[in-house]
PDB file of C-alpha atoms in Angstrom:
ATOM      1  CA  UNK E 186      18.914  -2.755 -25.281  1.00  0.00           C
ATOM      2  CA  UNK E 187      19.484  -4.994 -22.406  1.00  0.00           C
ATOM      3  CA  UNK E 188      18.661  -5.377 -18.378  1.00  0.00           C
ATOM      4  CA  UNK E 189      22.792  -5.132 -17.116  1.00  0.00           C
ATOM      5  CA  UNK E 190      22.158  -4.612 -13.392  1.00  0.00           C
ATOM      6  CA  UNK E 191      19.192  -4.820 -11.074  1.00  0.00           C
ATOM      7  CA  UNK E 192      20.151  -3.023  -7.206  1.00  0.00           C
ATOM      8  CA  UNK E 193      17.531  -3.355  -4.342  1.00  0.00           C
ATOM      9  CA  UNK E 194      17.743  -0.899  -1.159  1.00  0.00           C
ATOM     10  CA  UNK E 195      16.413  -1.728   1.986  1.00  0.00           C
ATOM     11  CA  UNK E 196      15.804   1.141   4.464  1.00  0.00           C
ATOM     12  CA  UNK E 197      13.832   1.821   7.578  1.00  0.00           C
ATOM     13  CA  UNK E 198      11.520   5.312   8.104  1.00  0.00           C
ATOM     14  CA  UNK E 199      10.265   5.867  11.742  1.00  0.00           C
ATOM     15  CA  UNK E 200       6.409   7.243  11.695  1.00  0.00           C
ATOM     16  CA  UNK E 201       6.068  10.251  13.395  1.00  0.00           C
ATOM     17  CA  UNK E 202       3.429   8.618  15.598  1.00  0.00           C
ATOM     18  CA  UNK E 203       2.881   4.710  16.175  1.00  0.00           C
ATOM     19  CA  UNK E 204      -0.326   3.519  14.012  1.00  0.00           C
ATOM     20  CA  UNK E 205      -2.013   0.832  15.587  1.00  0.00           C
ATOM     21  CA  UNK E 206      -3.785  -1.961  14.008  1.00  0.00           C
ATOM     22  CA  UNK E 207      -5.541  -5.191  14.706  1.00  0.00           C
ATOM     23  CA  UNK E 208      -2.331  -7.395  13.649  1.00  0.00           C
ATOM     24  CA  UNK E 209       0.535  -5.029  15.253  1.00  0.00           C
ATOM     25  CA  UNK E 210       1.336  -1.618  16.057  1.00  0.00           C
ATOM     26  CA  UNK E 211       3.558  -0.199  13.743  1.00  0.00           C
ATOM     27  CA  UNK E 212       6.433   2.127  14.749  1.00  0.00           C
ATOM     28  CA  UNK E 213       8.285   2.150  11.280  1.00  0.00           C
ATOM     29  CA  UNK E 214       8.332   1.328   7.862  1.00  0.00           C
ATOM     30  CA  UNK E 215      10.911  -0.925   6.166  1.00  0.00           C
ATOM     31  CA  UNK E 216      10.811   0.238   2.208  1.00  0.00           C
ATOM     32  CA  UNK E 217      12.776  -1.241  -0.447  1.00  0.00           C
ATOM     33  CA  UNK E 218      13.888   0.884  -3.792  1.00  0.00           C
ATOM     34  CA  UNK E 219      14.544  -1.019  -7.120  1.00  0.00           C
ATOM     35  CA  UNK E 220      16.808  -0.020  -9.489  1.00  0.00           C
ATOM     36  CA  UNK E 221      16.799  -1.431 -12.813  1.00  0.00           C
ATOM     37  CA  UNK E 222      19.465  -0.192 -15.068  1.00  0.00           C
ATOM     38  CA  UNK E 223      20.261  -0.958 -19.202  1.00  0.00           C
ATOM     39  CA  UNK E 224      23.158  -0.589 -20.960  1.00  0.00           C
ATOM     40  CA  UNK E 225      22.460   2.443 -22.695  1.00  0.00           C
ATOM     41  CA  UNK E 226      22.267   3.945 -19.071  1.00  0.00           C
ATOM     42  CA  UNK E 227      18.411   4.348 -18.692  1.00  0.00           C
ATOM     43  CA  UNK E 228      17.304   3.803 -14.942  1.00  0.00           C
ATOM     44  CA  UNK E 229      14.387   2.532 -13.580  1.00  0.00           C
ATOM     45  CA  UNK E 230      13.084   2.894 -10.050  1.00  0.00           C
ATOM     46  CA  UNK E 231      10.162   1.132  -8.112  1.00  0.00           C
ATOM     47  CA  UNK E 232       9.333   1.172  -4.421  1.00  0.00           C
ATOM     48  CA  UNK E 233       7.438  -0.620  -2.290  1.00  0.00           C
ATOM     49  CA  UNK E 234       6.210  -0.867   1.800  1.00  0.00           C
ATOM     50  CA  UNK E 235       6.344  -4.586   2.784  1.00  0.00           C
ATOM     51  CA  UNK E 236       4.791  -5.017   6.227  1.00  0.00           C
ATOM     52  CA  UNK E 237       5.164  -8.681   7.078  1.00  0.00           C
ATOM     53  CA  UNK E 238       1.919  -8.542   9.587  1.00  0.00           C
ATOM     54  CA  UNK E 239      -0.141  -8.026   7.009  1.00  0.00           C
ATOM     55  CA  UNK E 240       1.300  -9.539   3.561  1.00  0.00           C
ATOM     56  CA  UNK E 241       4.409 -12.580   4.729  1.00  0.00           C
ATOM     57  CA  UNK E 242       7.297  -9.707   3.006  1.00  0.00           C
ATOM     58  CA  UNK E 243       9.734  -7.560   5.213  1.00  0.00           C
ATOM     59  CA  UNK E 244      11.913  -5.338   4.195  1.00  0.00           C
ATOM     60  CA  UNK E 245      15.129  -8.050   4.688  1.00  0.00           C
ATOM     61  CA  UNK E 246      13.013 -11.076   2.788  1.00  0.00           C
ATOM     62  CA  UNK E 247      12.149  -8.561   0.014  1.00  0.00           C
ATOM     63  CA  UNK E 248      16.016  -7.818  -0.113  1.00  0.00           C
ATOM     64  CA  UNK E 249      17.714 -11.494  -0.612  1.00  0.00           C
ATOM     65  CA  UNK E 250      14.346 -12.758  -2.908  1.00  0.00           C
ATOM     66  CA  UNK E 251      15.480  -9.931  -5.194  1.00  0.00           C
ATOM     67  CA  UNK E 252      19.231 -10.237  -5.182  1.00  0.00           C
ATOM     68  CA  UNK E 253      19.289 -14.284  -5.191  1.00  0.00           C
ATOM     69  CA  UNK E 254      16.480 -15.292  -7.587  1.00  0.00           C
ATOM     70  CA  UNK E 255      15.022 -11.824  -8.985  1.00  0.00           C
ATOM     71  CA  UNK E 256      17.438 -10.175 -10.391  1.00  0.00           C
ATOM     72  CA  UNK E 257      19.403 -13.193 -12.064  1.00  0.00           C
ATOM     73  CA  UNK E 258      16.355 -13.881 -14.129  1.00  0.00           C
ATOM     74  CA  UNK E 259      16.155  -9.901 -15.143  1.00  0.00           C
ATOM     75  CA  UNK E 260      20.011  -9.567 -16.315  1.00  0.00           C
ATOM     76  CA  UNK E 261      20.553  -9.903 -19.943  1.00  0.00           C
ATOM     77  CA  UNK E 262      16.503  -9.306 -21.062  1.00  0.00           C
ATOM     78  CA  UNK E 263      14.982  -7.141 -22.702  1.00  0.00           C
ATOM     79  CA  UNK E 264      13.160  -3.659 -20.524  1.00  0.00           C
ATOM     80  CA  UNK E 265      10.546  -4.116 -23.078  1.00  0.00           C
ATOM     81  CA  UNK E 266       9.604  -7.316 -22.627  1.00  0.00           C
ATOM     82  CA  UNK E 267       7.574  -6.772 -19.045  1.00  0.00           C
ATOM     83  CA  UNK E 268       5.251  -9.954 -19.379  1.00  0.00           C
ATOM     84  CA  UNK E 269       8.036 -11.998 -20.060  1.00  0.00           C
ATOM     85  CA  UNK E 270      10.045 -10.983 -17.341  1.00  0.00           C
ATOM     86  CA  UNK E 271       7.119 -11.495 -14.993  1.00  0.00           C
ATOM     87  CA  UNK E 272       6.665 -14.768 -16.154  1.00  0.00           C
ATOM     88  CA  UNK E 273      11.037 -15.237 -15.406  1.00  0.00           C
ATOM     89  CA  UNK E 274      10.308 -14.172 -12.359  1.00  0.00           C
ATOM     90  CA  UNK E 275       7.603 -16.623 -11.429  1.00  0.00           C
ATOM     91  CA  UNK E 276       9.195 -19.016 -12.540  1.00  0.00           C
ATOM     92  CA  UNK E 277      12.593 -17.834 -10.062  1.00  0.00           C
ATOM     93  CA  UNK E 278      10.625 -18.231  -7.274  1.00  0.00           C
ATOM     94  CA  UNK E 279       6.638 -18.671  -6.414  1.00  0.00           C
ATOM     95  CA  UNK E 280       4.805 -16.066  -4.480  1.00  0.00           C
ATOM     96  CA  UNK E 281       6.848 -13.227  -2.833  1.00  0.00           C
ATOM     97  CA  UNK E 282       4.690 -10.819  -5.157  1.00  0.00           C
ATOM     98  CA  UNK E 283       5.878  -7.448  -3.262  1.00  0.00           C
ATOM     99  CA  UNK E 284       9.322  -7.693  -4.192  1.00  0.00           C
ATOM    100  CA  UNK E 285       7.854  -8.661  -7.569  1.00  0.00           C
ATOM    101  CA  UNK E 286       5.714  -5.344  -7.613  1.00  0.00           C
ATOM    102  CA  UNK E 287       9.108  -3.380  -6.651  1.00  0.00           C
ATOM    103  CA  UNK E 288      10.743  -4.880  -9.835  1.00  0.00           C
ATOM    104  CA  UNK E 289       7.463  -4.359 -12.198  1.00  0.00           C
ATOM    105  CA  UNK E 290       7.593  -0.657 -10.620  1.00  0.00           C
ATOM    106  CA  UNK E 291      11.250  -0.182 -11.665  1.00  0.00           C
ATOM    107  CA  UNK E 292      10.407  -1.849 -15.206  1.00  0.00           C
ATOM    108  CA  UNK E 293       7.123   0.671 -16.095  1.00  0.00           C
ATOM    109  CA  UNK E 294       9.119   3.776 -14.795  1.00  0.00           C
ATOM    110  CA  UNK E 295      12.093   2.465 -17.012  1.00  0.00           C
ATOM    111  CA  UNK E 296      10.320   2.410 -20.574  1.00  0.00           C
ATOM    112  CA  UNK E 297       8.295   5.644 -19.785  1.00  0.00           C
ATOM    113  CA  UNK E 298      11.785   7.378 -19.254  1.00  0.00           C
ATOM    114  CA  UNK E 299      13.090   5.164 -22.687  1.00  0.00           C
ATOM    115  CA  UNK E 300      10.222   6.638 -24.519  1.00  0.00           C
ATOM    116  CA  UNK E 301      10.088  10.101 -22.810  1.00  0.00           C
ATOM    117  CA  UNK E 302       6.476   9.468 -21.672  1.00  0.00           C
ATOM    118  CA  UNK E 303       4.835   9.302 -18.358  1.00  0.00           C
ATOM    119  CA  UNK E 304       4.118   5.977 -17.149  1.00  0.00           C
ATOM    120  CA  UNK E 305       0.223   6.661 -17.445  1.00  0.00           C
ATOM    121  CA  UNK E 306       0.832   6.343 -21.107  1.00  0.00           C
ATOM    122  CA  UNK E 307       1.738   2.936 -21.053  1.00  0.00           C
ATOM    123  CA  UNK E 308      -1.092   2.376 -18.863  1.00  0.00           C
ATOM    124  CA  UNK E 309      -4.011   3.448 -21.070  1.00  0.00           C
ATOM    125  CA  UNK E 310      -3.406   6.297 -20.911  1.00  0.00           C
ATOM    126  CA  UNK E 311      -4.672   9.585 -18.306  1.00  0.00           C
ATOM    127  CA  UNK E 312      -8.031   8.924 -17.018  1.00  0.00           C
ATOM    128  CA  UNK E 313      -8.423  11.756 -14.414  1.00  0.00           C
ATOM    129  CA  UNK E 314      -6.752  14.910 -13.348  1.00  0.00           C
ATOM    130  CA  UNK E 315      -6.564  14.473  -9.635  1.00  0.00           C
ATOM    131  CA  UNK E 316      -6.745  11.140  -7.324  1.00  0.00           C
ATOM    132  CA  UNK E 317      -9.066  11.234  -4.549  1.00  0.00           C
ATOM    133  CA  UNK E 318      -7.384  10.474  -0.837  1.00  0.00           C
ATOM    134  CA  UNK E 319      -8.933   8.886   2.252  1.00  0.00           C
ATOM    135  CA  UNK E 320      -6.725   9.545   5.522  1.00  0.00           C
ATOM    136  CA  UNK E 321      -6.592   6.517   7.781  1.00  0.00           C
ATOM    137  CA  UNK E 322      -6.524   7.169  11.442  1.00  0.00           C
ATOM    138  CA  UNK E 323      -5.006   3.751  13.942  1.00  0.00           C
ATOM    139  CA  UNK E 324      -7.008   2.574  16.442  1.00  0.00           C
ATOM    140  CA  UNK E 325      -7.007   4.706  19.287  1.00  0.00           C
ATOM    141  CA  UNK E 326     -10.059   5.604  22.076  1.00  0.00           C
ATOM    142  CA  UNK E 327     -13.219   7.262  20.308  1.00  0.00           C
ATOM    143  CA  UNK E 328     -12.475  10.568  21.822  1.00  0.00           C
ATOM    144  CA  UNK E 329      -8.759  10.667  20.207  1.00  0.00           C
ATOM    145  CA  UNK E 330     -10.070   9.702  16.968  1.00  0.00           C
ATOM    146  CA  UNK E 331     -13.125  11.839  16.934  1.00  0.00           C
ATOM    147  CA  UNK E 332     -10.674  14.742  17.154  1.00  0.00           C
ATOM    148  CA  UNK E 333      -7.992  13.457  14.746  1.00  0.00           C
ATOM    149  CA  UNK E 334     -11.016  12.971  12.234  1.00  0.00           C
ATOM    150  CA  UNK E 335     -11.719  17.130  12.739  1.00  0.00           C
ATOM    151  CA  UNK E 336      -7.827  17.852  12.314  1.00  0.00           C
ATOM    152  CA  UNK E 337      -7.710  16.004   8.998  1.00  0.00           C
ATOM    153  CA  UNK E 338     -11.396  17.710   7.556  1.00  0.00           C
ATOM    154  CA  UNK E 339      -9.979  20.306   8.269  1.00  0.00           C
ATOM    155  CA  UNK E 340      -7.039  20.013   6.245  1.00  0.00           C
ATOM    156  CA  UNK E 341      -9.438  19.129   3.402  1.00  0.00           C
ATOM    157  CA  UNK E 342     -10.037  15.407   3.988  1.00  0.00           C
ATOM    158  CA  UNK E 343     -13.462  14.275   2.490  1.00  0.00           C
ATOM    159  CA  UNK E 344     -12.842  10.730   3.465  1.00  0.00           C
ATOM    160  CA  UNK E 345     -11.737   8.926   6.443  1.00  0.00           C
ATOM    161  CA  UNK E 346     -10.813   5.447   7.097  1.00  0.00           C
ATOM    162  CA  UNK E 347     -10.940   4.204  10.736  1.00  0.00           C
ATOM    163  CA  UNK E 348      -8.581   1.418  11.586  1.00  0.00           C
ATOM    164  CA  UNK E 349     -11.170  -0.921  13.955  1.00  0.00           C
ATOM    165  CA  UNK E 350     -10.949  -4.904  15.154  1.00  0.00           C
ATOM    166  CA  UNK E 351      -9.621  -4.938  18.698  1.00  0.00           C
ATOM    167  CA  UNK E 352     -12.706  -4.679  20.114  1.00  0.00           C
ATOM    168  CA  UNK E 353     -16.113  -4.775  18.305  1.00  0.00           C
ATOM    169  CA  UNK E 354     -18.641  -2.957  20.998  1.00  0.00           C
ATOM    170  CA  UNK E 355     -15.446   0.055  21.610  1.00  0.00           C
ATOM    171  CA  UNK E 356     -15.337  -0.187  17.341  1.00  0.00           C
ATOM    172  CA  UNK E 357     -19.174   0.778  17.204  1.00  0.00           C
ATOM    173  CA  UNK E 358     -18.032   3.737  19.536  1.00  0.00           C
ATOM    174  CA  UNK E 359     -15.039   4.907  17.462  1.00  0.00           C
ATOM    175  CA  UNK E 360     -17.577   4.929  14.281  1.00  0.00           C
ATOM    176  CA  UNK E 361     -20.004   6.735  16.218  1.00  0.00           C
ATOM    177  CA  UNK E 362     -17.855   9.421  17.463  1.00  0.00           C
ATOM    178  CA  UNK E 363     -16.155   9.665  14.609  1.00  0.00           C
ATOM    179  CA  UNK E 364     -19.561  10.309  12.573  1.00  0.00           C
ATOM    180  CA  UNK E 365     -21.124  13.030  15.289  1.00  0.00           C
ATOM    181  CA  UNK E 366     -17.665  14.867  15.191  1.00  0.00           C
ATOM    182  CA  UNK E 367     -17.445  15.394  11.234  1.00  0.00           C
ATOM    183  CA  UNK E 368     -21.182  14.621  10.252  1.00  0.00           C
ATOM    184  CA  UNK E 369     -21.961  12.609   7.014  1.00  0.00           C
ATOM    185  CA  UNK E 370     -21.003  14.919   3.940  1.00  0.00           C
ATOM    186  CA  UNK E 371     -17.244  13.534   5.090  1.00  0.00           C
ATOM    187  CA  UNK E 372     -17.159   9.642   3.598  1.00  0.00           C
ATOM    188  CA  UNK E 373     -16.635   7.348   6.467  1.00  0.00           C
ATOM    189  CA  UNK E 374     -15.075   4.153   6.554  1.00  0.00           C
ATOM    190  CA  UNK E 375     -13.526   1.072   8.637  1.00  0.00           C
ATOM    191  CA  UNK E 376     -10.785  -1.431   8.434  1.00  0.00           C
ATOM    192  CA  UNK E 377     -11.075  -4.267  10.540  1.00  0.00           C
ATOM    193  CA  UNK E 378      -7.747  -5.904   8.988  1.00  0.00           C
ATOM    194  CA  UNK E 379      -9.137  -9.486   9.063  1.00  0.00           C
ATOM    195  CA  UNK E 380     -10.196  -9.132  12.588  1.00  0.00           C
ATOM    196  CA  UNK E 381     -13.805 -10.327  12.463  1.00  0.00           C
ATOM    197  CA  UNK E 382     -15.014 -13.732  12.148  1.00  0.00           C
ATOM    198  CA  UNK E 383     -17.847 -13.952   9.800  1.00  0.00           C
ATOM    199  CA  UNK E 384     -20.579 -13.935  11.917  1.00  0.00           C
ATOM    200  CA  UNK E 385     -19.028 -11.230  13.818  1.00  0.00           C
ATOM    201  CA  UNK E 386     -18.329  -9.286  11.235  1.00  0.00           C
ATOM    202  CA  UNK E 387     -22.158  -9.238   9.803  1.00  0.00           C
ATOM    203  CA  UNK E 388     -23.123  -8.270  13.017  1.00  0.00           C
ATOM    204  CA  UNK E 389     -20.794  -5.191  13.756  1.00  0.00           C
ATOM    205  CA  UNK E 390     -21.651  -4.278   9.407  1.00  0.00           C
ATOM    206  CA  UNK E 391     -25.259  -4.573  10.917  1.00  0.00           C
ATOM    207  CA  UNK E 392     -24.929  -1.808  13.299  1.00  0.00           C
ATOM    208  CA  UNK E 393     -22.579   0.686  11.103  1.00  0.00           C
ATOM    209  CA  UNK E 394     -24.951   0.836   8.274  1.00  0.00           C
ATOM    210  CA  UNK E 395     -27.151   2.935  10.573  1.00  0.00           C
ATOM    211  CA  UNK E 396     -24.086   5.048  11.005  1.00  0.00           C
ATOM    212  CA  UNK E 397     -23.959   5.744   7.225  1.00  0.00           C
ATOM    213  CA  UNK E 398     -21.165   4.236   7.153  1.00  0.00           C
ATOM    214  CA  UNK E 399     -19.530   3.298   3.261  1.00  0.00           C
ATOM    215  CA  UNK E 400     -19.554   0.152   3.339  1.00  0.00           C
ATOM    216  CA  UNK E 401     -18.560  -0.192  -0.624  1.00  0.00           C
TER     217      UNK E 401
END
């Protein structure tokens, strides 16, 4: 069984409301779909959510890294041989690891439909039944997210993750409104997305462990 075509899709989803957070505000999503396909006619799919902001990868660089030097070192291989076609691919071209992940995606979901198993399977098999959540709020005033924090407990959120880092005093107010909206049996959290300096950072941790905030 061989590796006889390798197709990525770019595509663009609008968010329903912009998410704001220390490095942008985003407005959409690009996503990019794998498809790895054999000769026997087995597909493969993998996805991923490249946000260049945060990780260097858009949706278009994902694209062309996969078509030009991905999927060349892919066609002809074995599906089986995963760690071997990561190491092709590393050797195709250094870093770019989210178009990588779409392609390792694609290759997992492949031999779990070859063998008629769920992926978990190949994985080590099924550790839990169910996956706890955490909803992340963007930044907004402490008033709007003290009231988007009720929505989502409501819906049966027991953990929320504030998105913080414009502003460290107004963060301390988010956390704090926030916490005396939905109390502390809901697990709290913040994500300053690299925004802190060090020293900053140890101060603003400083004041949010009174806040019982996790701070895992």
């Amino acid at each position: 069984m061989k590796i006889v075509k390798v197709e990525p899709y770019v595509f663009k989803v609008p968010l329903v409301k912009p998410f704001r957070i220390f490095l942008a505000e985003v407005r959409s999503k690009d996503h990019m779909v794998v498809k790895v396909e054999t000769d026997d006619g087995y597909v493969g799919v993998g996805e991923i959510g490249p946000l260049p902001e945060f990780a260097g990868e858009s949706g278009a660089t994902c694209l062309a890294i996969t078509k030009e030097r991905l999927a060349p070192a892919l066609i002809g291989q074995d599906p089986f041989d995963i760690e071997k076609l990561i190491k092709r691919m590393d050797a195709a071209v250094k870093a770019n690891h989210l178009a990588k992940s779409a392609v390792d995606f694609a290759l997992h979901d492949l031999l779990g439909k070859i063998l008629g198993v769920p992926v978990y399977k190949l994985l080590g098999g099924k550790y839990r039944e169910k996956v706890p959540i955490c909803w992340a709020m963007g930044m907004k005033s402490p008033e709007e997210m003290a009231k988007e924090a009720v929505e989502y407990v409501k819906k049966g959120y027991r953990c929320l993750k504030a998105k913080v880092g414009l502003d460290p005093k107004m963060d301390i107010e988010r956390i704090k409104a926030i916490r005396e909206a939905v109390g502390d049996k809901v697990e709290r959290r913040a994500d300053a997305n690299q925004a802190y300096s060090p020293e900053v950072a140890i101060q603003v941790i400083k004041k949010m462990e009174r806040m019982n905030l996790d701070l895992q």
